[in-house]
Amino acid sequence: MQFYLPIAEVSVNIFLLFGLGGLVGVLSGIFGVGGGFLITPLLFFVGIPPAVAVATSANQIVASSVSGLFAHLKRKTVDLKMGTYLLAGGLVGSALGILLFNYLKSLGQVDLLVQLCYVVFLGIIGGLMFIESLRAIRRARKAGGARRKRSQHNWVHGLPFKIRFRASGLYISVIPVLLVGAAVGVLSAVMGVGGGFIMVPAMIYILGMPTKVVVGTSLFQIIFVAGFNTLLHAITNKTVDLPLALFLLIGGVIGAQFGSSIGVKLKAETLRILLALLVLSVCGKIALDLLLEPRELYSISRVAAGGR
């Protein structure tokens, strides 16, 4: 069943869109990511223009994140205080990101720049996560399955303006929390992502949060930042395709419920390495599309007088 998308100006199979939304919803529930880093490139692959994909995917991110968040709230694995501070930074970053996106669009190269951002950020984050996850698995095996202590001090603990986050068991400065939120907000606006693929590693490795509350807290922040970005894109760029968003949304809500149930059954190290492999796979596909010769080549040439 083909459906014409008015803003994207392409026809796409409805069941394909449902499937994409459901797949991303499952991953959202498992890993605590909005799924934008996956749904936006997948929309590229099915022929949706990058500018429309970036703006519209935020709708699906909100839906799947809300569905996953409810499941985590029931299990009391959400640090609402931490999420609120991350959100404050994220809203400021989103506003800056929209300004940057509009500037890139005015240059006429926003499609290429968005795809390059995906390759760079996904490659770096995925690679670092994969290496660290392998080290964590090796440490666990050498220790005979003993759990590694989380009370490690790094540069974050030396910063001022400390606040106690009881749900996470942390007493750290609010500065890195706000900076992480702002960075995710910028990326969310420019790349059409919820930012979970950066948020989750940052919360674990920089802020030192326990994995059990990272997923739910990440989803809490993603909901509001992605919703804010959708509103700004709709007002400033008018690139939000509502029928496309609806199909992705329905699939995402259903998939997130299954994903949250699966994620609870997996070990923290397993979750990290699976997310790293997923990020690297998407990065590789986008890089190949940029490097390989496209199926349809276009050229611009001057037309001679007389139309020949």
Coordinates of C-alpha atoms in Angstrom, one line a residue:
M1 CA 0.0 0.0 0.0
Q2 CA 1.7 3.2 -1.2
F3 CA 0.9 6.5 0.5
Y4 CA 1.9 9.9 -0.8
L5 CA 3.6 12.1 1.8
P6 CA 2.8 15.7 1.0
I7 CA 5.7 17.5 2.6
A8 CA 8.4 14.9 1.7
E9 CA 6.8 14.6 -1.9
V10 CA 7.4 10.9 -2.2
S11 CA 5.2 7.7 -2.1
V12 CA 6.2 5.1 0.6
N13 CA 4.7 1.8 1.6
I14 CA 2.6 2.2 4.8
F15 CA 3.6 -1.1 6.3
L16 CA 7.3 -0.3 5.8
L17 CA 6.7 2.9 7.9
F18 CA 4.9 0.9 10.6
G19 CA 7.8 -1.5 10.7
L20 CA 10.4 1.2 10.9
G21 CA 8.5 2.8 13.8
G22 CA 8.1 -0.5 15.6
L23 CA 11.8 -1.4 15.2
V24 CA 12.9 1.9 16.6
G25 CA 10.4 1.7 19.4
V26 CA 11.8 -1.7 20.5
L27 CA 15.3 -0.2 20.5
S28 CA 14.1 2.8 22.5
G29 CA 12.7 0.6 25.2
I30 CA 15.8 -1.6 25.4
F31 CA 18.6 1.0 25.3
G32 CA 16.9 4.2 26.6
V33 CA 17.5 6.1 23.3
G34 CA 14.9 8.0 21.4
G35 CA 15.9 6.1 18.3
G36 CA 16.5 9.2 16.2
F37 CA 20.0 8.1 15.3
L38 CA 18.4 5.1 13.7
I39 CA 15.0 6.3 12.4
T40 CA 16.4 9.4 10.6
P41 CA 19.0 7.4 8.6
L42 CA 16.4 4.8 7.8
L43 CA 14.2 7.5 6.4
F44 CA 17.1 8.6 4.3
F45 CA 17.4 5.0 2.9
V46 CA 13.7 4.8 1.9
G47 CA 13.9 8.1 0.0
I48 CA 12.7 10.8 2.5
P49 CA 14.6 14.1 2.0
P50 CA 17.1 14.6 4.9
A51 CA 15.5 18.0 5.9
V52 CA 12.1 16.4 6.3
A53 CA 13.5 13.3 8.0
V54 CA 15.3 15.3 10.6
A55 CA 12.2 17.4 11.5
T56 CA 9.6 14.6 11.3
S57 CA 11.6 11.9 13.2
A58 CA 11.3 14.0 16.4
N59 CA 7.6 13.2 16.5
Q60 CA 8.3 9.4 16.6
I61 CA 11.0 9.9 19.1
V62 CA 8.6 11.6 21.5
A63 CA 6.0 8.8 21.1
S64 CA 8.4 5.9 21.6
S65 CA 10.1 7.7 24.5
V66 CA 6.8 8.4 26.3
S67 CA 5.8 4.7 26.0
G68 CA 9.1 3.5 27.3
L69 CA 9.2 6.1 30.1
F70 CA 5.9 4.8 31.6
A71 CA 7.3 1.3 31.8
H72 CA 10.4 2.6 33.6
L73 CA 8.3 4.8 36.0
K74 CA 6.4 1.7 37.1
R75 CA 9.8 0.1 38.0
K76 CA 11.0 3.3 39.7
T77 CA 14.1 3.4 37.5
V78 CA 13.9 7.1 36.7
D79 CA 15.9 10.0 38.4
L80 CA 13.4 12.8 37.9
K81 CA 15.7 15.4 39.5
M82 CA 18.6 14.5 37.3
G83 CA 16.3 14.5 34.3
T84 CA 15.0 18.0 35.1
Y85 CA 18.5 19.5 35.1
L86 CA 19.4 17.7 31.9
L87 CA 16.2 19.0 30.4
A88 CA 17.1 22.6 31.3
G89 CA 20.4 22.4 29.4
G90 CA 18.7 20.5 26.6
L91 CA 16.1 23.2 25.9
V92 CA 18.8 25.9 25.6
G93 CA 20.9 23.6 23.4
S94 CA 17.8 22.9 21.2
A95 CA 17.3 26.6 20.5
L96 CA 20.9 27.1 19.5
G97 CA 20.7 24.0 17.4
I98 CA 17.7 25.2 15.4
L99 CA 19.6 28.5 14.7
L100 CA 22.6 26.4 13.4
F101 CA 20.3 24.2 11.3
N102 CA 18.7 27.2 9.7
Y103 CA 22.1 28.6 8.9
L104 CA 23.3 25.4 7.3
K105 CA 20.1 25.3 5.3
S106 CA 20.7 28.8 4.0
L107 CA 24.1 27.6 2.7
G108 CA 22.3 25.0 0.6
Q109 CA 24.3 22.0 1.9
V110 CA 22.2 20.9 4.9
D111 CA 21.6 17.4 3.5
L112 CA 25.3 16.6 3.1
L113 CA 26.3 18.2 6.4
V114 CA 23.6 16.3 8.3
Q115 CA 24.8 13.0 6.9
L116 CA 28.5 13.9 7.7
C117 CA 27.5 14.7 11.2
Y118 CA 26.0 11.2 11.5
V119 CA 29.1 9.5 10.3
V120 CA 31.4 11.5 12.6
F121 CA 29.4 11.3 15.8
L122 CA 28.1 7.8 15.4
G123 CA 31.6 6.6 14.5
I124 CA 33.3 8.2 17.5
I125 CA 30.6 7.3 20.0
G126 CA 30.1 3.8 18.7
G127 CA 33.8 3.1 18.7
L128 CA 34.5 4.4 22.2
M129 CA 31.5 2.5 23.6
F130 CA 32.5 -0.7 21.9
I131 CA 36.1 -0.6 23.3
E132 CA 34.9 0.3 26.8
S133 CA 32.3 -2.4 26.8
L134 CA 34.9 -5.1 25.8
R135 CA 37.1 -3.9 28.7
A136 CA 34.1 -4.1 31.1
I137 CA 33.3 -7.6 30.0
R138 CA 37.0 -8.7 30.5
R139 CA 37.2 -7.1 33.9
A140 CA 34.0 -8.9 34.9
R141 CA 35.4 -12.2 33.8
K142 CA 38.7 -11.7 35.6
A143 CA 36.9 -10.8 38.8
G144 CA 34.9 -14.0 38.6
G145 CA 31.7 -12.1 38.0
A146 CA 32.2 -9.6 40.9
R147 CA 30.6 -6.3 40.3
R148 CA 32.9 -3.3 39.8
K149 CA 32.5 -0.5 42.3
R150 CA 30.9 2.6 40.9
S151 CA 32.4 5.0 43.5
Q152 CA 35.2 6.2 41.2
H153 CA 36.2 9.9 41.3
N154 CA 37.1 11.8 38.2
W155 CA 37.3 15.5 37.2
V156 CA 33.5 15.9 37.6
H157 CA 33.7 15.4 41.3
G158 CA 36.1 18.4 41.7
L159 CA 33.7 21.0 40.2
P160 CA 31.7 23.4 42.3
F161 CA 27.9 23.8 42.7
K162 CA 27.3 20.2 43.8
I163 CA 23.8 18.8 44.2
R164 CA 22.7 15.5 45.6
F165 CA 20.8 13.2 43.3
R166 CA 19.4 10.5 45.6
A167 CA 17.8 8.2 43.0
S168 CA 21.2 7.9 41.3
G169 CA 23.2 7.9 44.5
L170 CA 25.3 10.8 43.3
Y171 CA 26.7 14.1 44.8
I172 CA 28.1 15.9 41.9
S173 CA 28.4 19.4 40.3
V174 CA 25.4 20.6 38.3
I175 CA 27.7 22.1 35.6
P176 CA 28.5 18.9 33.7
V177 CA 24.9 17.9 33.9
L178 CA 23.8 21.1 32.2
L179 CA 26.5 20.8 29.6
V180 CA 25.6 17.3 28.7
G181 CA 22.0 18.3 28.3
A182 CA 22.9 21.3 26.2
A183 CA 25.1 19.2 23.9
V184 CA 22.4 16.7 23.4
G185 CA 19.9 19.5 22.6
V186 CA 22.1 20.9 19.8
L187 CA 22.6 17.5 18.3
S188 CA 18.9 16.8 18.6
A189 CA 18.0 19.9 16.6
V190 CA 20.6 19.5 13.9
M191 CA 20.5 15.7 13.4
G192 CA 16.9 14.9 14.2
V193 CA 17.8 12.7 17.1
G194 CA 16.7 12.4 20.7
G195 CA 20.4 12.3 21.6
G196 CA 20.2 9.1 23.6
F197 CA 23.2 7.6 21.8
I198 CA 25.3 10.4 23.3
M199 CA 23.2 10.9 26.5
V200 CA 23.4 7.3 27.7
P201 CA 27.2 7.0 27.4
A202 CA 27.7 10.5 29.0
M203 CA 25.4 9.6 31.9
I204 CA 27.3 6.4 32.6
Y205 CA 31.0 7.4 31.9
I206 CA 31.0 11.2 32.7
L207 CA 28.3 11.6 35.4
G208 CA 28.8 8.1 36.8
M209 CA 25.1 7.2 37.0
P210 CA 24.1 3.5 37.6
T211 CA 22.9 1.8 34.5
K212 CA 19.6 0.8 36.0
V213 CA 18.4 4.5 36.2
V214 CA 20.2 5.8 33.1
V215 CA 17.6 4.4 30.6
G216 CA 14.5 5.8 32.2
T217 CA 16.2 9.2 33.0
S218 CA 17.4 9.5 29.4
L219 CA 13.9 8.9 28.0
F220 CA 12.5 11.6 30.4
Q221 CA 14.8 14.2 29.0
I222 CA 14.4 13.1 25.4
I223 CA 10.6 13.5 25.4
F224 CA 10.7 17.2 26.1
V225 CA 13.7 18.1 24.0
A226 CA 12.4 16.2 21.0
G227 CA 9.0 17.8 21.4
F228 CA 10.5 21.2 21.6
N229 CA 12.6 20.6 18.5
T230 CA 9.5 19.4 16.5
L231 CA 7.7 22.7 17.4
L232 CA 10.7 24.8 16.3
H233 CA 11.2 22.9 13.1
A234 CA 7.5 23.2 12.2
I235 CA 7.4 27.0 12.9
T236 CA 10.7 27.9 11.3
N237 CA 11.3 25.3 8.5
K238 CA 7.8 23.8 7.9
T239 CA 9.4 20.5 7.2
V240 CA 7.3 18.3 9.5
D241 CA 5.3 15.7 7.5
L242 CA 2.3 14.8 9.7
P243 CA 1.2 11.6 7.9
L244 CA 4.7 10.3 8.0
A245 CA 5.0 11.1 11.7
L246 CA 1.7 9.4 12.5
F247 CA 2.7 6.1 10.8
L248 CA 6.1 6.1 12.7
L249 CA 4.4 7.1 15.9
I250 CA 1.9 4.2 16.0
G251 CA 4.7 1.6 15.4
G252 CA 7.0 3.3 17.9
V253 CA 4.5 3.2 20.8
I254 CA 3.8 -0.5 20.3
G255 CA 7.5 -1.4 19.9
A256 CA 8.7 0.5 23.0
Q257 CA 6.6 -1.6 25.3
F258 CA 8.2 -4.8 24.1
G259 CA 11.7 -3.2 24.2
S260 CA 11.4 -2.1 27.8
S261 CA 10.6 -5.7 28.9
I262 CA 13.5 -7.1 27.0
G263 CA 16.0 -4.4 28.3
V264 CA 15.3 -5.4 32.0
K265 CA 16.4 -9.0 31.3
L266 CA 19.8 -8.0 29.8
K267 CA 23.0 -7.3 31.7
A268 CA 24.5 -3.8 31.7
E269 CA 27.6 -4.8 29.8
T270 CA 25.5 -6.6 27.2
L271 CA 23.3 -3.6 26.7
R272 CA 26.3 -1.3 26.1
I273 CA 28.1 -3.5 23.6
L274 CA 24.8 -4.2 21.6
L275 CA 24.1 -0.4 21.5
A276 CA 27.7 0.2 20.3
L277 CA 27.4 -2.4 17.5
L278 CA 24.1 -0.8 16.4
V279 CA 25.6 2.7 16.3
L280 CA 28.6 1.5 14.3
S281 CA 26.3 -0.4 11.8
V282 CA 24.3 2.7 11.1
C283 CA 27.5 4.8 10.8
G284 CA 28.9 2.3 8.2
K285 CA 25.8 2.4 6.1
I286 CA 25.6 6.2 5.9
A287 CA 29.4 6.3 5.1
L288 CA 29.0 3.8 2.3
D289 CA 26.1 5.8 0.8
L290 CA 28.2 8.9 0.8
L291 CA 31.2 7.2 -0.8
L292 CA 29.6 4.9 -3.3
E293 CA 28.4 6.2 -6.7
P294 CA 24.6 6.9 -6.6
R295 CA 22.2 4.9 -8.8
E296 CA 21.0 8.1 -10.5
L297 CA 23.5 10.7 -11.5
Y298 CA 22.5 14.3 -12.1
S299 CA 24.5 16.9 -14.0
I300 CA 24.0 20.6 -14.6
S301 CA 25.0 22.1 -17.9
R302 CA 24.4 25.4 -19.7
V303 CA 21.6 25.2 -22.4
A304 CA 22.7 26.7 -25.7
A305 CA 20.6 29.3 -27.5
G306 CA 17.6 27.7 -29.2
G307 CA 17.1 25.1 -26.4
R308 CA 19.8 22.7 -27.6

